[in-house]
CSV table of C-alpha atoms and ligand atoms in Angstrom, one decimal:
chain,number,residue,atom,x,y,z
A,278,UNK,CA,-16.2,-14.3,13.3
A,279,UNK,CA,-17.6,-12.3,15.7
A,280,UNK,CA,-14.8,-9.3,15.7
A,281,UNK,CA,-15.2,-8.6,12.0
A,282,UNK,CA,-18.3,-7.0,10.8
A,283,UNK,CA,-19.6,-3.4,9.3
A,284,UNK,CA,-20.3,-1.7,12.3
A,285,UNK,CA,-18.7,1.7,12.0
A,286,UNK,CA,-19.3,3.4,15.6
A,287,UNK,CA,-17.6,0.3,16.6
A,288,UNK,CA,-14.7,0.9,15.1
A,289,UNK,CA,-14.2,4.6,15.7
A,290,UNK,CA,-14.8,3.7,19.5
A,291,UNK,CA,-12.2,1.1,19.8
A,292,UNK,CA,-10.1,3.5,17.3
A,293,UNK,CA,-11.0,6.3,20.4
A,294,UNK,CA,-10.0,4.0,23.5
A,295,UNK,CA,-6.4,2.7,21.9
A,296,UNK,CA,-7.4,-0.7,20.1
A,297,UNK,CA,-6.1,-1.9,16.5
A,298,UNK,CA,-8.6,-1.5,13.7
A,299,UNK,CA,-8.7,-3.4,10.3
A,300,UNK,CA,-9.4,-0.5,8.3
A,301,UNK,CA,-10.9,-0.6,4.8
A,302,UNK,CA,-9.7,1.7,2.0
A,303,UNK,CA,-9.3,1.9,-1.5
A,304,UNK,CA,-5.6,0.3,-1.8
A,305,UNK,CA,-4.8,-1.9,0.7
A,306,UNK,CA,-6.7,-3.2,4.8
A,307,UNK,CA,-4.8,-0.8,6.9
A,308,UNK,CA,-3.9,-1.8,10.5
A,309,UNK,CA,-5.1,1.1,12.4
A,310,UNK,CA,-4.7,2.9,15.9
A,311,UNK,CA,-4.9,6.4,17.2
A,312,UNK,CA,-2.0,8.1,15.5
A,313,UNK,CA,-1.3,10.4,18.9
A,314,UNK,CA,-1.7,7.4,21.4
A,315,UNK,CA,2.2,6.0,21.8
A,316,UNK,CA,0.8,2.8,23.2
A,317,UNK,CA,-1.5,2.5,20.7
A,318,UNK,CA,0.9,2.8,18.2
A,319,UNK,CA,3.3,0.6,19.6
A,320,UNK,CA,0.6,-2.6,19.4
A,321,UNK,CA,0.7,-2.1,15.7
A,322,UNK,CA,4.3,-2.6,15.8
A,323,UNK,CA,4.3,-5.3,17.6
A,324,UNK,CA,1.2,-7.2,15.8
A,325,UNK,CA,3.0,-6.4,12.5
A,326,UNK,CA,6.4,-7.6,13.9
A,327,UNK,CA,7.4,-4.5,11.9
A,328,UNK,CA,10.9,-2.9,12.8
A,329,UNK,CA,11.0,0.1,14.3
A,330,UNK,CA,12.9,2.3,11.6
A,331,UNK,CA,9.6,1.9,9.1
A,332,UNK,CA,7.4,5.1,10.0
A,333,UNK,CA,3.8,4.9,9.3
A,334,UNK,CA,1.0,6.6,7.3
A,335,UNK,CA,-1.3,9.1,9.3
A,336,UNK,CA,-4.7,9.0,8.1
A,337,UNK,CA,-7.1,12.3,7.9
A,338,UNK,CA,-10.7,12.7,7.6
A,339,UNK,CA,-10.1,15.8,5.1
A,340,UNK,CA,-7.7,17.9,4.1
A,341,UNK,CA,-8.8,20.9,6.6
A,342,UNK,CA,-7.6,18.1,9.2
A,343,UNK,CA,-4.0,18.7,8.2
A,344,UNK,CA,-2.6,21.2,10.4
A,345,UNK,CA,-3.1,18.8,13.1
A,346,UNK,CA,0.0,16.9,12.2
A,347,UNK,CA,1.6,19.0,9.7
A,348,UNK,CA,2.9,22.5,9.1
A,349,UNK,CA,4.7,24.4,6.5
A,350,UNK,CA,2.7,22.6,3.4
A,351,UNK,CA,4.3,23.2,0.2
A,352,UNK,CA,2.5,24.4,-2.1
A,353,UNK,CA,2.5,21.6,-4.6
A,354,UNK,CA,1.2,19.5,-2.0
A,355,UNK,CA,-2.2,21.7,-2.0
A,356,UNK,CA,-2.3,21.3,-5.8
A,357,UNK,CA,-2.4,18.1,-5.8
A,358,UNK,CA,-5.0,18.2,-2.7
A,359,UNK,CA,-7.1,20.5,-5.5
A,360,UNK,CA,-6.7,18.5,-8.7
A,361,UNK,CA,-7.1,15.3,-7.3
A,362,UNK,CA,-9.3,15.6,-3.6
A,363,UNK,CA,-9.4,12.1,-1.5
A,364,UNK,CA,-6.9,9.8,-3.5
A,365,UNK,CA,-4.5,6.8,-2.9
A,366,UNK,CA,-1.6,9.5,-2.5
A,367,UNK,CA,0.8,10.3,0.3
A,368,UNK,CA,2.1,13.2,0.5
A,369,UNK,CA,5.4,13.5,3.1
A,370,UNK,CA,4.9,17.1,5.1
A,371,UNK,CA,7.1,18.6,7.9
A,372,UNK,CA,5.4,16.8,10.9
A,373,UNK,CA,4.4,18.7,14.0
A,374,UNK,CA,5.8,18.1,17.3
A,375,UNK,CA,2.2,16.6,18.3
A,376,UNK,CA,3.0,13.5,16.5
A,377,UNK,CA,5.1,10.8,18.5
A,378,UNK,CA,7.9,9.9,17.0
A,379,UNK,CA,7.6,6.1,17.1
A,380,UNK,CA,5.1,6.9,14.0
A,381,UNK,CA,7.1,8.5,12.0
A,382,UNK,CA,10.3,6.6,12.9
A,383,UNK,CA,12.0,9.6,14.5
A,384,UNK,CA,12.2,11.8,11.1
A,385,UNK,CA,10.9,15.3,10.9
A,386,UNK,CA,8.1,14.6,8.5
A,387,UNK,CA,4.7,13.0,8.1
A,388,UNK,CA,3.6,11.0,5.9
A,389,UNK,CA,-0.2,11.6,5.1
A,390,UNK,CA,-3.4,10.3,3.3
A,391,UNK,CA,-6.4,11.1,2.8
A,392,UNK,CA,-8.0,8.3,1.5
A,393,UNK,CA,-10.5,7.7,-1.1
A,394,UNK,CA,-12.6,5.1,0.0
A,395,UNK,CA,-15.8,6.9,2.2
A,396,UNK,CA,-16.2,4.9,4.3
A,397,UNK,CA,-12.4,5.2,6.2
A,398,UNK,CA,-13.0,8.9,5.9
A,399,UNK,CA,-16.3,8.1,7.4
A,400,UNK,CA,-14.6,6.3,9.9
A,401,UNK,CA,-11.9,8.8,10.6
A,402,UNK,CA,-14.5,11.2,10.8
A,403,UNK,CA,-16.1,9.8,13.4
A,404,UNK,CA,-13.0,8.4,15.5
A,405,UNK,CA,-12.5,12.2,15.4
A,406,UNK,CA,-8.2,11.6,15.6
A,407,UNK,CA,-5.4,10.9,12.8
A,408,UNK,CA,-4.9,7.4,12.6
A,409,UNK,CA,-1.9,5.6,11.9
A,410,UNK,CA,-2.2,2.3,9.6
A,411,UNK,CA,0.2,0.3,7.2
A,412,UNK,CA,-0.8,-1.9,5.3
A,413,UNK,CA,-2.4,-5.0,7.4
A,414,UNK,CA,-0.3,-7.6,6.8
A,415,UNK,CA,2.5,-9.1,9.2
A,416,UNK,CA,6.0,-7.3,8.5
A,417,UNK,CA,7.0,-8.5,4.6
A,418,UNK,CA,4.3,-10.2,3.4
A,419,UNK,CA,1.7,-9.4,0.8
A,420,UNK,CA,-0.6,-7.2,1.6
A,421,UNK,CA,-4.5,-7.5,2.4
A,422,UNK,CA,-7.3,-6.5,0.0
A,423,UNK,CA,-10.0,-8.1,1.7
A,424,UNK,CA,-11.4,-8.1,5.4
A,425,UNK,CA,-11.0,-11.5,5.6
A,426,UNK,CA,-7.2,-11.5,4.8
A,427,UNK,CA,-6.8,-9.4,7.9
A,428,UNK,CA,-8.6,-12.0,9.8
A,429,UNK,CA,-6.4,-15.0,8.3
A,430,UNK,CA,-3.3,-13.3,9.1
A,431,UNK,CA,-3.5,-11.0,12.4
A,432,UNK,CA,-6.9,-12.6,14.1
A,433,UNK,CA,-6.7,-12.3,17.4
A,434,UNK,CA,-4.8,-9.4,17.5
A,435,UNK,CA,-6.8,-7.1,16.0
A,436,UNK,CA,-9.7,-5.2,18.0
A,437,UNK,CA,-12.1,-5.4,15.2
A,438,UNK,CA,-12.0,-5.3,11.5
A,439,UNK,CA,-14.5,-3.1,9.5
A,440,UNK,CA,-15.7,-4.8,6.4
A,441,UNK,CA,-15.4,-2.5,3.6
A,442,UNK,CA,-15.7,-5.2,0.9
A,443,UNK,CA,-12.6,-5.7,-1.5
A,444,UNK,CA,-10.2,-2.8,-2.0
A,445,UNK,CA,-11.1,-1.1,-5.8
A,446,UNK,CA,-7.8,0.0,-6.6
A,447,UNK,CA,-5.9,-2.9,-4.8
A,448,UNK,CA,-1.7,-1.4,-4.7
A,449,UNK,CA,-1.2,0.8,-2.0
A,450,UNK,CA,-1.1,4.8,-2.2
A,451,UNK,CA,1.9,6.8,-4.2
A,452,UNK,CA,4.2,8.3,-1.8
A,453,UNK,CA,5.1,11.8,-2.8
A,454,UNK,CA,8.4,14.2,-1.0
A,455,UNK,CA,9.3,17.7,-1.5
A,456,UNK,CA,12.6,16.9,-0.1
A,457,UNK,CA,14.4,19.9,-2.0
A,458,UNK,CA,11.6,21.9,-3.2
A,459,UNK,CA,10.6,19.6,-6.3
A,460,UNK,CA,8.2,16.6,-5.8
A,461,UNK,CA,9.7,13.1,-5.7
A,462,UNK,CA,7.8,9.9,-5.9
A,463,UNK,CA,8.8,7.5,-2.7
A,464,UNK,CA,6.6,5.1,-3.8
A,465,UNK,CA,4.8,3.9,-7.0
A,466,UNK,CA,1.1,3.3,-6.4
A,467,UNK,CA,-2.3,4.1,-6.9
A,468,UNK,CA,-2.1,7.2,-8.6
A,469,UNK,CA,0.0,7.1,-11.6
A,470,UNK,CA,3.3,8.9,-11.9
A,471,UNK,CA,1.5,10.6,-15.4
A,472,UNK,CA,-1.1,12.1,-13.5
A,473,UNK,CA,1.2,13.9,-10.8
A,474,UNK,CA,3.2,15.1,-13.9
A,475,UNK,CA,0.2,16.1,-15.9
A,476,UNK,CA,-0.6,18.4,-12.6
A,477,UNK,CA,2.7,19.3,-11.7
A,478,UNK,CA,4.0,20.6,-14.7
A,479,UNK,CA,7.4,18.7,-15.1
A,480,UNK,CA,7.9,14.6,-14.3
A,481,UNK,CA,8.8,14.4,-10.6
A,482,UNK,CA,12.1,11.9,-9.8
A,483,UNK,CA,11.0,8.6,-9.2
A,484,UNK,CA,13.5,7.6,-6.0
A,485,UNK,CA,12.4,4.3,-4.9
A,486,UNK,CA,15.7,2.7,-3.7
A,487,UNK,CA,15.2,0.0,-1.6
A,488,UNK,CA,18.5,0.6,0.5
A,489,UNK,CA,17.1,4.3,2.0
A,490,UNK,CA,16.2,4.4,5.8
A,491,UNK,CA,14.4,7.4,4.6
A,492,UNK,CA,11.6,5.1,3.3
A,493,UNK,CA,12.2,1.4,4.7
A,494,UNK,CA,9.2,-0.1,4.1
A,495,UNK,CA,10.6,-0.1,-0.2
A,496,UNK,CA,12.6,-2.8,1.4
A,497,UNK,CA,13.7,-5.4,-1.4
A,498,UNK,CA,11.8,-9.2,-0.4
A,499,UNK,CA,8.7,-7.1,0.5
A,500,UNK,CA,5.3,-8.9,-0.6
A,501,UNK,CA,7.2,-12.3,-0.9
A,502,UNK,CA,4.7,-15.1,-1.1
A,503,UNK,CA,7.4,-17.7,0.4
A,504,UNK,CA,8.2,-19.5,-3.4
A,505,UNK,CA,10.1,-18.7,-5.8
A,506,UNK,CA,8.2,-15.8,-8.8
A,507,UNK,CA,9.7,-15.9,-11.8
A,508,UNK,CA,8.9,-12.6,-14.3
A,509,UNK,CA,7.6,-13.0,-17.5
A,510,UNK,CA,8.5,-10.1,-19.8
A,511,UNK,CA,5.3,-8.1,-20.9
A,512,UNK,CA,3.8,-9.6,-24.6
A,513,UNK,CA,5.5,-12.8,-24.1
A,514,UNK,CA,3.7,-15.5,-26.5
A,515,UNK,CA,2.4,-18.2,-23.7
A,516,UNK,CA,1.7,-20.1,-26.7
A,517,UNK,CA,5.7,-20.7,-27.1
A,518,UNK,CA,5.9,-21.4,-23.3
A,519,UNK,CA,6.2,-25.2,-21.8
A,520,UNK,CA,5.3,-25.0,-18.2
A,521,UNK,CA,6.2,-27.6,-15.9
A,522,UNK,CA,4.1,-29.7,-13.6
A,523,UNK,CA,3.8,-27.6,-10.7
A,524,UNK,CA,4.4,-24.6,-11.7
A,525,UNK,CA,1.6,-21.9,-11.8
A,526,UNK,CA,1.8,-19.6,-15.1
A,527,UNK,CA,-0.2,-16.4,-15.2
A,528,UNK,CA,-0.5,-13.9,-18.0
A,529,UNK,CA,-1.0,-10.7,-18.0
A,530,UNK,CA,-4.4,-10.4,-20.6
A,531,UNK,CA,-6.9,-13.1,-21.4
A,532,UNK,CA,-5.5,-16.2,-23.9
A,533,UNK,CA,-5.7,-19.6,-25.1
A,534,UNK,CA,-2.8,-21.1,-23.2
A,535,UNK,CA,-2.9,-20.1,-19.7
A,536,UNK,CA,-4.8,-18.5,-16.8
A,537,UNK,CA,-4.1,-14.7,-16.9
A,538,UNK,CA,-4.6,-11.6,-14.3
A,539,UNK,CA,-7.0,-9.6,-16.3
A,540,UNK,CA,-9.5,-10.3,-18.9
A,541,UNK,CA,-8.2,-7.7,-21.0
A,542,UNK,CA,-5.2,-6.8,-19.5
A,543,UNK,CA,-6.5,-3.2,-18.0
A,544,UNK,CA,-3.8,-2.1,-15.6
A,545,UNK,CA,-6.4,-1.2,-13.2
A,546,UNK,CA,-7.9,-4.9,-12.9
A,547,UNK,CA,-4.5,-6.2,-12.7
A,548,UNK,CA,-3.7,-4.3,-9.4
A,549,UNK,CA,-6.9,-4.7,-8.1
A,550,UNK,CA,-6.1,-8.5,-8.3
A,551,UNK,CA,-2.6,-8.6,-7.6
A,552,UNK,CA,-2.2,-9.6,-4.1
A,553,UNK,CA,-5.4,-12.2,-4.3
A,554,UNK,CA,-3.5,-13.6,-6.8
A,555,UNK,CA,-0.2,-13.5,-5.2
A,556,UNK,CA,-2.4,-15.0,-1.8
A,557,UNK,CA,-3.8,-17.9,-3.8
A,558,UNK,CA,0.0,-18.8,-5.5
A,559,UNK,CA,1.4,-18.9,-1.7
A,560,UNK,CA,-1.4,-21.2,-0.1
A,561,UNK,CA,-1.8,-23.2,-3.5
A,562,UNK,CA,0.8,-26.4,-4.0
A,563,UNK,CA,2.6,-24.6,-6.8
A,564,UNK,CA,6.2,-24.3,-6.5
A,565,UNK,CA,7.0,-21.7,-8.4
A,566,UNK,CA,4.7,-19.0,-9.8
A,567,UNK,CA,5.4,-17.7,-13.6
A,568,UNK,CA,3.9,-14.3,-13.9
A,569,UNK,CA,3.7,-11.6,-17.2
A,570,UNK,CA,4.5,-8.3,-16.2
A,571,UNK,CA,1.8,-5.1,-16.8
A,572,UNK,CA,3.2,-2.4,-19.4
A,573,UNK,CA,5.7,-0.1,-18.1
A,574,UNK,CA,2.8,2.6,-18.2
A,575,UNK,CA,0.6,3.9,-15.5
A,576,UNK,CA,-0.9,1.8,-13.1
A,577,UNK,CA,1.1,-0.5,-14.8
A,578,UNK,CA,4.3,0.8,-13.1
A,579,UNK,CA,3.4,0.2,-9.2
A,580,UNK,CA,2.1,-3.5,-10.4
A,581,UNK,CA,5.6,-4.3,-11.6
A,582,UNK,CA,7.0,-2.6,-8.7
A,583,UNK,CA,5.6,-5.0,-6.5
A,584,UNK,CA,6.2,-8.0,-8.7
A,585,UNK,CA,9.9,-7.2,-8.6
A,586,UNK,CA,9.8,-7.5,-5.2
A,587,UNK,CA,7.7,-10.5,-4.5
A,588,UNK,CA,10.4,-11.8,-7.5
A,589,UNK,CA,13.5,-10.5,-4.9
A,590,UNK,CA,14.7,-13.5,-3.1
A,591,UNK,CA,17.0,-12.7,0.0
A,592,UNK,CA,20.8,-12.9,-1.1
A,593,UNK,CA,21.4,-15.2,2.2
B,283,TXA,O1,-2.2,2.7,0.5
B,283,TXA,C1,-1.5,2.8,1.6
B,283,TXA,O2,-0.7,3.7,1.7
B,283,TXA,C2,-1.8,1.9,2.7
B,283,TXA,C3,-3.2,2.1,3.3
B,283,TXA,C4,-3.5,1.3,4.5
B,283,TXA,O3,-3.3,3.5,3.5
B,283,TXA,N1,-0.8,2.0,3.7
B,283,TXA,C5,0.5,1.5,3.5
B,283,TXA,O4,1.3,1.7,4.6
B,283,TXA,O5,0.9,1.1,2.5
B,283,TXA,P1,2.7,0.9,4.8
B,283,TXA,O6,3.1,1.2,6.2
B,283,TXA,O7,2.6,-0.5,4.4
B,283,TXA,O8,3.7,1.7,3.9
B,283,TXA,C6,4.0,3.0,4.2
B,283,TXA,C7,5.2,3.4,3.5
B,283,TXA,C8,6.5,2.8,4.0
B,283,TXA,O9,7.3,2.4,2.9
B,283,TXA,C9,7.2,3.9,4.8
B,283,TXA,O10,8.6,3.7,4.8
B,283,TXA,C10,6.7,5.1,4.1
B,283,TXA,O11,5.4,4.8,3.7
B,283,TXA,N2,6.7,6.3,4.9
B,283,TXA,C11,6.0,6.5,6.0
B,283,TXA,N3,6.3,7.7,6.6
B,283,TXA,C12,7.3,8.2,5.9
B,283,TXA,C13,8.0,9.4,6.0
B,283,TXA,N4,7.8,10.3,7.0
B,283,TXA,N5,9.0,9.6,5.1
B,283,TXA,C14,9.2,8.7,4.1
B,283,TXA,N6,8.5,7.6,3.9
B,283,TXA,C15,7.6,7.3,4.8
B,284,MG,MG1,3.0,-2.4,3.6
């Protein structure tokens, strides 16, 4: 496929004249677009068939790029920066006037990342603007952790994907807010709620409600692979388990009885397969899909997140 490839200056120059990227990083494919263009910005919207109320994450090169789109940075936020550099974390800042307000919904901050992976900060780099990008996927659906995913579900309507190989960490970035002063998490993800505590000094709030406009994209149904997911509760014995014709079982750690996530059920293989494995249940023939949860620990935490949710079935 010729618009998918590895050619960097590519990218940064269709990034430069208002086109959608696929962008590779660590988490998740981002669909990306010059964060100051409106127009630009608007495509994504529409390719996505994302509503309008779900602001977007504005990509930086480095952290000396933030006072482009920021001001006022609490100084937790440059802790964090310190201890941890490039990383799959968000961190929500009071947004300067310079950034349209379709990105960020028409709130007053900004939700920025600077992410891990070198080469999107190569990329960034070279585009030489903040790009917006969420996750790559059409509005609700499971997110990408490959180039070609991109290309299976947005194709034409993507300028050109960068191929950046499979994502390494595989769930997207922990959202963190200073909304009164103290950090809150937004959004369990690639960094673990531990290590923001072990910085931090105290265990920030974990407000992840699914009902907030302040953070819409938590919405419940989000990843949904279009079958029913039933959870399996974490150490169940898969050897005392009868699982029907059609149905797909998958345990957490490597066993006798049934295909599993992880060989041996390290949180950070488990989110780094995730959404393949959540792909392959929706395009398989199995009905249903009976999946072990991770340990309420770590990484652990933003792979149950997201299993909740691909579990959510609307009420209607
Ligand atoms: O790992 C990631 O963060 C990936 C890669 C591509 O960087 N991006 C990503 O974007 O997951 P997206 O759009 O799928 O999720 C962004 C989340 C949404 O839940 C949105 O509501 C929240 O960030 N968000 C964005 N701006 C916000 C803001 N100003 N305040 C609160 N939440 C915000
Ligand atoms: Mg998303």
């Amino acid at each position: 496929m010729q618009h998918l490839g590895t050619d960097l200056a590519r990218a940064a120059s269709v990034l430069r004249s208002g086109g959608l990227v696929g962008m590779p990083t660590e988490t998740v494919y981002g669909l990306a677009a010059n964060a100051l263009d409106v127009v630009a910005v608007a495509r994504i919207f529409s390719a996505k068939n994302r509503p309008h109320f779900d602001p977007l994450i504005v990509h930086l090169s480095d952290w000396t790029e933030v006072d482009r789109v920021a001001h006022e940075i609490p100084s937790e936020a440059q802790l964090l920066w310190t201890a941890l550099g490039p990383a799959p974390l968000t961190y929500v800042l009071p947004k300067r006037p310079e950034v349209p307000d379709l990105v960020t919904s028409g709130l007053d901050h900004v939700a920025v990342r600077i992410p891990q992976l070198i080469l999107a900060r190569q990329l960034l780099a070279t585009a030489g603007v903040p790009v917006a990008a969420p996750s790559a996927n059409p509005f609700g659906f499971v997110s990408p952790t490959t180039a070609q995913h991109v290309a299976d579900q947005l194709g034409d309507q993507v300028d050109y994907i960068l191929d950046g190989g499979a994502c390494g960490v595989g769930v997207e970035s922990t959202i963190v807010a200073w909304p009164e002063g103290r950090a809150m998490v937004l959004r369990l993800g690639g960094i673990p709620v531990e290590t923001l505590t072990e910085i931090l000094g105290y265990e920030p709030e974990i407000r992840t409600s699914t009902s907030k406009p302040s953070a819409p994209g938590m919405l419940d149904a989000h990843y949904a692979p279009g079958k029913p997911v039933r959870l399996m509760a974490h150490g169940t014995d898969w050897s005392q388990v009868t699982v029907p014709q059609g149905i797909q079982a998958l345990a957490f750690a490597a066993n006798d009885w049934v295909a599993s996530l992880t060989t041996h059920g390290d949180c950070a293989e488990g989110a780094q397969r995730l959404f393949a494995a959540l792909r392959e249940f929706a395009a398989s023939d199995y009905r249903e899909l009976w999946i072990e949860l991770a340990p309420e620990v770590g990484l652990g935490r933003a792979i149950n997140d997201r299993l909740r949710r691909a579990a959510h079935r609307a009420e209607d």
